[in-house]
mmCIF file of C-alpha atoms in Angstrom:
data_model
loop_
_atom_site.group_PDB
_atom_site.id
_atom_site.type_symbol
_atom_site.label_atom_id
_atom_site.label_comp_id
_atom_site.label_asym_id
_atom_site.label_seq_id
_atom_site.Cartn_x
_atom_site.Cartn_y
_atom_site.Cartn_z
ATOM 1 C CA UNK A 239 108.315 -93.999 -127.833
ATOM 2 C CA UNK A 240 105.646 -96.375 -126.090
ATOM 3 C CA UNK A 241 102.076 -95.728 -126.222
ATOM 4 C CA UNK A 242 100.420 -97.632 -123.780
ATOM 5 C CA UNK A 243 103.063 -100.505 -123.556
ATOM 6 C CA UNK A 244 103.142 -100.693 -127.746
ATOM 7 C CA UNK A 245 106.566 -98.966 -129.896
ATOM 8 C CA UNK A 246 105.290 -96.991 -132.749
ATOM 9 C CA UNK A 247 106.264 -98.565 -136.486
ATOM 10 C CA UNK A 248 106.066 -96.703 -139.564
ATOM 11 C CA UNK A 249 103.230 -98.162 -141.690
ATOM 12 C CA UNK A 250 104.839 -100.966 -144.562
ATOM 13 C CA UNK A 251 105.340 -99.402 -148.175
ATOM 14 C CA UNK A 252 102.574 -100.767 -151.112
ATOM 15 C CA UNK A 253 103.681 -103.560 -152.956
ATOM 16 C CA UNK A 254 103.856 -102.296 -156.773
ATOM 17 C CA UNK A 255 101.502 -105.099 -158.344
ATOM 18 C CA UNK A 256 103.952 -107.178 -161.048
ATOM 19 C CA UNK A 257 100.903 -107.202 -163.662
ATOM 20 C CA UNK A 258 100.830 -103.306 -163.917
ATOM 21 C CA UNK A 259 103.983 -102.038 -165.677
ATOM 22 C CA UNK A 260 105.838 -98.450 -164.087
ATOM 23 C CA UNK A 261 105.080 -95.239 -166.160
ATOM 24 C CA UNK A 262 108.805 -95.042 -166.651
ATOM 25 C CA UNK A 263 108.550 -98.067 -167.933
ATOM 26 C CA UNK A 264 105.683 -97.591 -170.362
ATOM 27 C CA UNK A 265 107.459 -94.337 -171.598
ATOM 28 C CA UNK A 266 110.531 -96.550 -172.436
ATOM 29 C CA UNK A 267 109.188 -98.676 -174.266
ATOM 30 C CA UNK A 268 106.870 -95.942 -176.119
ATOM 31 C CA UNK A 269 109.617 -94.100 -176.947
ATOM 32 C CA UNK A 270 111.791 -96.680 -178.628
ATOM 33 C CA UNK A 271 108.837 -97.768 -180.817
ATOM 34 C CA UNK A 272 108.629 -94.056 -182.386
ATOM 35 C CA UNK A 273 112.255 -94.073 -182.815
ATOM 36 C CA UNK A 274 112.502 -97.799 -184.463
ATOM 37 C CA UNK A 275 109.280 -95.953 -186.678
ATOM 38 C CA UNK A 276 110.714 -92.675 -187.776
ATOM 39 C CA UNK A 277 114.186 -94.797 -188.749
ATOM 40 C CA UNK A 278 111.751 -97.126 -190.888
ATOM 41 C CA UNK A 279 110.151 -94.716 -192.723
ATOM 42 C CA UNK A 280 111.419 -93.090 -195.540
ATOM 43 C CA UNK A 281 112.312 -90.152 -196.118
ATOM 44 C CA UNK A 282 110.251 -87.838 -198.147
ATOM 45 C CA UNK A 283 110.588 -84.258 -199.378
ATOM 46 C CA UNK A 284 108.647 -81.753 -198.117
ATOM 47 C CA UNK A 285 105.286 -81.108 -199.757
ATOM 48 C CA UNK A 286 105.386 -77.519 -199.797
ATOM 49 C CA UNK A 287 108.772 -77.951 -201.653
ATOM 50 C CA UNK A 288 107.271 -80.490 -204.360
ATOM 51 C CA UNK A 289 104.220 -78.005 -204.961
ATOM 52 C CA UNK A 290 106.598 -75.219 -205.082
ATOM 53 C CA UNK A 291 108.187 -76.486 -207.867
ATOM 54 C CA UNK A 292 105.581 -77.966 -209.974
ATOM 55 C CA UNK A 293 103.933 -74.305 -209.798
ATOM 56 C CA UNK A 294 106.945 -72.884 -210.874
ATOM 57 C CA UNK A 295 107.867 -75.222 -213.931
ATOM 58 C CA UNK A 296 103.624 -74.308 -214.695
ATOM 59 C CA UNK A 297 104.352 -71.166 -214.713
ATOM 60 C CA UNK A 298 107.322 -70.738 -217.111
ATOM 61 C CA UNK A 299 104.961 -72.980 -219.277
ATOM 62 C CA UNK A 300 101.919 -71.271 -219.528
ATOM 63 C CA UNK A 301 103.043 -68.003 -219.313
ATOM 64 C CA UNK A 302 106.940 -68.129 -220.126
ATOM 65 C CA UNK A 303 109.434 -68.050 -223.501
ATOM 66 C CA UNK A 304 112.609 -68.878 -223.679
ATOM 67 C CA UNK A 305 113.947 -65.965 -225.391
ATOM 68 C CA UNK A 306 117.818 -65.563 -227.587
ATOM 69 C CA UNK A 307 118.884 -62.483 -228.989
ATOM 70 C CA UNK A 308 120.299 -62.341 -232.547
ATOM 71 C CA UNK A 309 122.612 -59.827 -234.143
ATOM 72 C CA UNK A 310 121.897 -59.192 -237.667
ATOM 73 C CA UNK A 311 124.861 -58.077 -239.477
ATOM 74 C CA UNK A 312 126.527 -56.331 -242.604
ATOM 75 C CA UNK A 313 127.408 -53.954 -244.784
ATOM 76 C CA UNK A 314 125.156 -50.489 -245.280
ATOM 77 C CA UNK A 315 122.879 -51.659 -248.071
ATOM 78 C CA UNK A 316 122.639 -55.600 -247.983
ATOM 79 C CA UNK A 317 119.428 -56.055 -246.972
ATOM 80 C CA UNK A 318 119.488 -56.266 -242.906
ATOM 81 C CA UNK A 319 116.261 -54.322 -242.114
ATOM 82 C CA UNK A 320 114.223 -55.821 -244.721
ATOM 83 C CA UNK A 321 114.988 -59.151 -243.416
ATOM 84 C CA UNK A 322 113.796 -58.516 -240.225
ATOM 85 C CA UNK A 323 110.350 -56.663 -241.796
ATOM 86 C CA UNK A 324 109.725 -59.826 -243.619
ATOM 87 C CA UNK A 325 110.782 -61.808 -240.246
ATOM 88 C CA UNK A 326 108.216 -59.751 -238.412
ATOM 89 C CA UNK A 327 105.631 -59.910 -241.477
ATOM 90 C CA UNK A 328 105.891 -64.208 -241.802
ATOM 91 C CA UNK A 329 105.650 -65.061 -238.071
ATOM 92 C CA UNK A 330 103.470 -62.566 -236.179
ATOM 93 C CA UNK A 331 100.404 -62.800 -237.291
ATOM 94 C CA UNK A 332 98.805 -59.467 -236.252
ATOM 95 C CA UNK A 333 102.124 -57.394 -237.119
ATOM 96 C CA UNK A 334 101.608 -54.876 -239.608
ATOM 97 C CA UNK A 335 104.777 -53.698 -241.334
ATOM 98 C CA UNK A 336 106.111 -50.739 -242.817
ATOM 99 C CA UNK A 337 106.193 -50.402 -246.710
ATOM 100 C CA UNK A 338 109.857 -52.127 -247.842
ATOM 101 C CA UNK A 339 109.953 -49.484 -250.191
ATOM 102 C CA UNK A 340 110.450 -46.786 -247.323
ATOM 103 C CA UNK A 341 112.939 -48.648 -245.511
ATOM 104 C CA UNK A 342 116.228 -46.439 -245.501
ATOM 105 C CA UNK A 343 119.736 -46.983 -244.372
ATOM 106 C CA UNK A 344 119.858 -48.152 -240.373
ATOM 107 C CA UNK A 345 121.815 -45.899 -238.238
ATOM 108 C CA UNK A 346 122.018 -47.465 -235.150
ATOM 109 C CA UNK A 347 120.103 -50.230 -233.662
ATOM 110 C CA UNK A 348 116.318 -51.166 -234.946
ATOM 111 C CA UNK A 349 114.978 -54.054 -232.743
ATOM 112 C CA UNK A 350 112.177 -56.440 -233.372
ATOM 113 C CA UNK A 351 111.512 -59.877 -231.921
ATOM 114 C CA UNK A 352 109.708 -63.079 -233.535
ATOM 115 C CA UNK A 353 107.986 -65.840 -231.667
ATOM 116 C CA UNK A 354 108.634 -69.302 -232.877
ATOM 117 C CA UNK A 355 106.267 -71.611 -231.127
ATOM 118 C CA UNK A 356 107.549 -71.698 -227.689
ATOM 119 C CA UNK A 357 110.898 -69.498 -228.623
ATOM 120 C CA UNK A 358 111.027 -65.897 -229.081
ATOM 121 C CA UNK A 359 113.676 -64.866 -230.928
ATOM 122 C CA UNK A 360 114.847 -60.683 -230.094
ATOM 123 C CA UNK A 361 116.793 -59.301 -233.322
ATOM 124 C CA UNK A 362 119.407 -56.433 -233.143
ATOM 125 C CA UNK A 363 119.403 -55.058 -236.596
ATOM 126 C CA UNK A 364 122.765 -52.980 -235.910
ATOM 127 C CA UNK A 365 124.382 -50.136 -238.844
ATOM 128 C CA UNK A 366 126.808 -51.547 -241.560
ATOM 129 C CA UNK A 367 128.509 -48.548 -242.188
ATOM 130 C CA UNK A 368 132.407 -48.615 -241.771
ATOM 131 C CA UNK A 369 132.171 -45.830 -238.482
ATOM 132 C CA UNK A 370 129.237 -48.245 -237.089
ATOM 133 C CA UNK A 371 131.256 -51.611 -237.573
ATOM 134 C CA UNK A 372 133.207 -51.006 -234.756
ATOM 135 C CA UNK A 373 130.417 -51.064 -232.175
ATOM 136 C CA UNK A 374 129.250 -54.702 -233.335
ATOM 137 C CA UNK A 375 131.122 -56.288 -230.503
ATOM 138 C CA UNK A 376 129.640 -54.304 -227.867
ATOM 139 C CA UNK A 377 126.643 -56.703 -228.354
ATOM 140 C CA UNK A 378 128.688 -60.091 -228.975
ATOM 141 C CA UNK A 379 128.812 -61.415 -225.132
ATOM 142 C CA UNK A 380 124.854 -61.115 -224.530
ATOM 143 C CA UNK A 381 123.886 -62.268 -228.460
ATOM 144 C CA UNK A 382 122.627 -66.355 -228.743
ATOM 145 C CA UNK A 383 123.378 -65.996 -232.455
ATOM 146 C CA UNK A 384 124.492 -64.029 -235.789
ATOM 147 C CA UNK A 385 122.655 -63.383 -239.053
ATOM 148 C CA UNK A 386 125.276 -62.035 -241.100
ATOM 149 C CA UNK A 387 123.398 -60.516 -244.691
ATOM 150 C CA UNK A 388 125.840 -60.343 -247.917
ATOM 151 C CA UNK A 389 124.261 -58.502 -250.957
ATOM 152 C CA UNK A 390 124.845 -60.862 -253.398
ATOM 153 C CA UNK A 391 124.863 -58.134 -256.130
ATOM 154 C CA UNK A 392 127.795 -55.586 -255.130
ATOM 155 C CA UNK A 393 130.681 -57.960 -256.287
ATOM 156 C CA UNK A 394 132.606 -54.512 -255.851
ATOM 157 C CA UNK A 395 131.982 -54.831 -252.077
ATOM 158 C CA UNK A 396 132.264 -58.381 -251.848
ATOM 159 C CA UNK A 397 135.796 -58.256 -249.940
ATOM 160 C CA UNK A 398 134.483 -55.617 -247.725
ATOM 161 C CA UNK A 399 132.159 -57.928 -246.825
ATOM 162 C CA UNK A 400 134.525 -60.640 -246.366
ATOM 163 C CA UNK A 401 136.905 -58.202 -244.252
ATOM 164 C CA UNK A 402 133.841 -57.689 -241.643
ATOM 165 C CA UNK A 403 132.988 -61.270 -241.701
ATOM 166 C CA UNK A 404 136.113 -62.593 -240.696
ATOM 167 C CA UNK A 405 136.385 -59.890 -237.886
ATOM 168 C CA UNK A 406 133.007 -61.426 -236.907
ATOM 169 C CA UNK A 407 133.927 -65.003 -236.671
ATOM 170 C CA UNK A 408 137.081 -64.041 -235.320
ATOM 171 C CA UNK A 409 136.069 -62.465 -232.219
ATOM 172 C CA UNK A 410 136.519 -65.201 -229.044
ATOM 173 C CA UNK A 411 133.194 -63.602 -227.326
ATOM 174 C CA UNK A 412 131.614 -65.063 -230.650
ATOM 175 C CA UNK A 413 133.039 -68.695 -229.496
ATOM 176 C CA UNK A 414 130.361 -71.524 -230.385
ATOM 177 C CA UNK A 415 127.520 -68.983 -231.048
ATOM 178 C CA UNK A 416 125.755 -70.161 -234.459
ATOM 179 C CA UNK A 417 126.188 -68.060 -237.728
ATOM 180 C CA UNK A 418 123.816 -67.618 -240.071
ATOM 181 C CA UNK A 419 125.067 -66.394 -243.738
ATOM 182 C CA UNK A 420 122.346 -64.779 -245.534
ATOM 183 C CA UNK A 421 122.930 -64.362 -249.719
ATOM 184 C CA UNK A 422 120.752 -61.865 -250.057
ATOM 185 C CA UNK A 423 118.793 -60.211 -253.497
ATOM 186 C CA UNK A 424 118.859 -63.626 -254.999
ATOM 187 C CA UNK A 425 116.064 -62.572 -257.052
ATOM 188 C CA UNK A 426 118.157 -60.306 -259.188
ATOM 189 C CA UNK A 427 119.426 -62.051 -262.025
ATOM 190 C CA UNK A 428 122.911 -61.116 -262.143
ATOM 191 C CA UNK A 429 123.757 -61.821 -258.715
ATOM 192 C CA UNK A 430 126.609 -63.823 -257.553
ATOM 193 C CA UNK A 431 125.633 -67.648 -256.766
ATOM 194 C CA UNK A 432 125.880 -69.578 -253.492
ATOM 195 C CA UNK A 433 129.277 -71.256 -254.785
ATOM 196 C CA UNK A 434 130.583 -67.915 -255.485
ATOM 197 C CA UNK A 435 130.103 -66.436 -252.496
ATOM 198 C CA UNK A 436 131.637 -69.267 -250.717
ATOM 199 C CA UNK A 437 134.601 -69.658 -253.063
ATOM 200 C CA UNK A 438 135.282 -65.834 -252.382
ATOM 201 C CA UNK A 439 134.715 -66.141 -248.266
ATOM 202 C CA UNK A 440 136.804 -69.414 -248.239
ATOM 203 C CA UNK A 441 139.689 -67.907 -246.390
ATOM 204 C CA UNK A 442 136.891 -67.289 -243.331
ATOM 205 C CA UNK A 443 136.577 -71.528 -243.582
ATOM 206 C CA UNK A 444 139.119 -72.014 -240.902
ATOM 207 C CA UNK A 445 138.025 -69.480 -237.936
ATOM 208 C CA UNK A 446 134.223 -70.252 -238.220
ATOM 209 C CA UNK A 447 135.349 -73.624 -236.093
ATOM 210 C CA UNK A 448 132.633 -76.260 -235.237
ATOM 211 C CA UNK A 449 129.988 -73.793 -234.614
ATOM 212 C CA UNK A 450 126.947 -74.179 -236.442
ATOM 213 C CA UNK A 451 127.354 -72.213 -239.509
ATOM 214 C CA UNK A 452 125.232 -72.415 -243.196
ATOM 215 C CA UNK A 453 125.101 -70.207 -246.164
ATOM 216 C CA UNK A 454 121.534 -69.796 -247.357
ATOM 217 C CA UNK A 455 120.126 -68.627 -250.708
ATOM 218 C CA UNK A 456 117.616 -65.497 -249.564
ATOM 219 C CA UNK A 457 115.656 -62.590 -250.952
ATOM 220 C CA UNK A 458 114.375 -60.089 -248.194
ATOM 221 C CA UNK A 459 112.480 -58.639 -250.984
ATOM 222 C CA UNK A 460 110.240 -61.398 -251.700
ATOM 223 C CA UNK A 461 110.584 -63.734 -248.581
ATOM 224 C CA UNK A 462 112.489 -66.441 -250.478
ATOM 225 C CA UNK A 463 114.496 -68.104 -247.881
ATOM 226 C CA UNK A 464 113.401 -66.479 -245.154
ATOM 227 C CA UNK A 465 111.380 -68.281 -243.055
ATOM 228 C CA UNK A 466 113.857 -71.365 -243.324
ATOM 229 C CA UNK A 467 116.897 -69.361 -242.617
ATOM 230 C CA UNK A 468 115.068 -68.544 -238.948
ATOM 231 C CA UNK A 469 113.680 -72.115 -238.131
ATOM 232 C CA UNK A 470 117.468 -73.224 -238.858
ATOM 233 C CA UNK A 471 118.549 -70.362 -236.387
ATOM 234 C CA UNK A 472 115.812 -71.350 -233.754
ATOM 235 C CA UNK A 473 116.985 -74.999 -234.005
ATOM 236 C CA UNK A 474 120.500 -74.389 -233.369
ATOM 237 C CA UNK A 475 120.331 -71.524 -230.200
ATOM 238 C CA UNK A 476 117.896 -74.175 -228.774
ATOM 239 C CA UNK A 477 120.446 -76.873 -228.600
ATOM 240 C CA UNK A 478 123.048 -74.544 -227.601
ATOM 241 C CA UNK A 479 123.621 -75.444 -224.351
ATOM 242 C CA UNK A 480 126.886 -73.274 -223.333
ATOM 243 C CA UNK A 481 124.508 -69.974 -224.245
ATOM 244 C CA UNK A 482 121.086 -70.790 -221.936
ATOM 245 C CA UNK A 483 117.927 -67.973 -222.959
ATOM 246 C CA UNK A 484 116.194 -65.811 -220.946
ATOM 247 C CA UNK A 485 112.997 -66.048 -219.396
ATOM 248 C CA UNK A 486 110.371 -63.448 -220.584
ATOM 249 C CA UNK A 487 106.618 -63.269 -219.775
ATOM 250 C CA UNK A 488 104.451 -64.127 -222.744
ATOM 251 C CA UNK A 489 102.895 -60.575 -224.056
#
């Protein structure tokens, strides 16, 4: 259409000025530098993660024991319970014990635990008597060791000793779990020696395996023996690495 002789023309389009880059440029070019950044930098795990676990392992420190639980086994009369006084009596301090002299026959389970630095150690004092024996293995699969008490003055009884022994060390759900074989009333005089007592459980040689094993001079009566027979047991359920402890908070 004319207007007064003259065609109307749509006004010319801006020139976009070459020294001012597009937007869509700008964002290109920002957006590949954050990528090229984050690919750069490494990669770090998350702090929360870290703090968790620091916390955690402070935790189990401070407040935490690794704890095993020990069977201690044998015939009626060997000794068993007045180990594990004397074990109570040598390593916690404010423990008070009963009188050793009115300590009668166990029938059924008496437990008591002993702390040994940073290990507790939880003992299951279980029955010798022959109708007891046979619910010894009911504990095997949970136990991180065996204390197995002889008295060294029945020779009578010596090969029912040596009977329950070797069912002991015989059982697989005892496989690699450390044994500890306690001669026990050493302070009598006429009991049997170390070398007898191993001369007459010889046979058991042979199923025993490469488990951690020792026979040990003791006397529950008057201690002898029995502060070394646990540090022994202590060392070896620590190392025991196919048997891990539990976790229990320090009381």
């Amino acid at each position: 259409m004319r207007r007064g002789g003259r065609r109307d023309e749509a006004p010319p389009l801006p020139r976009p000025l070459a020294c001012v880059p597009s937007i869509a440029a700008q964002g290109q070019r920002g957006v590949g530098r954050f990528r090229n950044a984050a690919a750069a930098a490494p990669r770090l795990e998350p702090v929360q993660g870290r703090m968790y676990t620091l916390l955690s392992g402070l935790y189990k420190y401070m407040f935490q024991k690794d704890e095993y639980c020990v069977l201690i086994l044998g015939l009626d009369n060997a000794g068993k319970t007045t180990f594990l006084e004397q074990s109570k009596t040598r390593f916690n301090k404010n423990y008070k014990g009963m009188s050793l002299s009115k300590i009668t026959t166990t029938v059924g389970l008496n437990i008591g635990t002993v702390d040994v630095g940073k290990t507790r150690l939880m003992f299951w004092d279980l029955g010798g008597q022959e109708e007891l024996q046979s619910l010894w293995d009911k504990y095997y699969a949970e136990c991180h060791g065996v204390i197995y008490v002889i008295d060294s003055t029945d020779e009578e009884r010596l090969s029912e000793s040596k009977q329950a022994f070797e069912k002991v060390v015989s059982s697989e759900a005892l496989d690699g779990v450390p044994i500890l074989v306690l001669a026990n009333k050493q302070d009598v005089e006429t009991c049997l020696s170390i070398p007898d007592i191993k001369t007459a459980f010889s046979d058991c040689t042979c199923k025993i395996g490469r488990r951690d094993c020792l026979t040990q001079a003791c006397s529950a009566l008057t201690g002898k023996g029995v502060r070394e027979g646990i540090e022994w047991m202590v060392k070896c359920v620590v190392r025991n690495i196919h048997r891990p402890p539990r976790q229990r908070d320090i009381t």
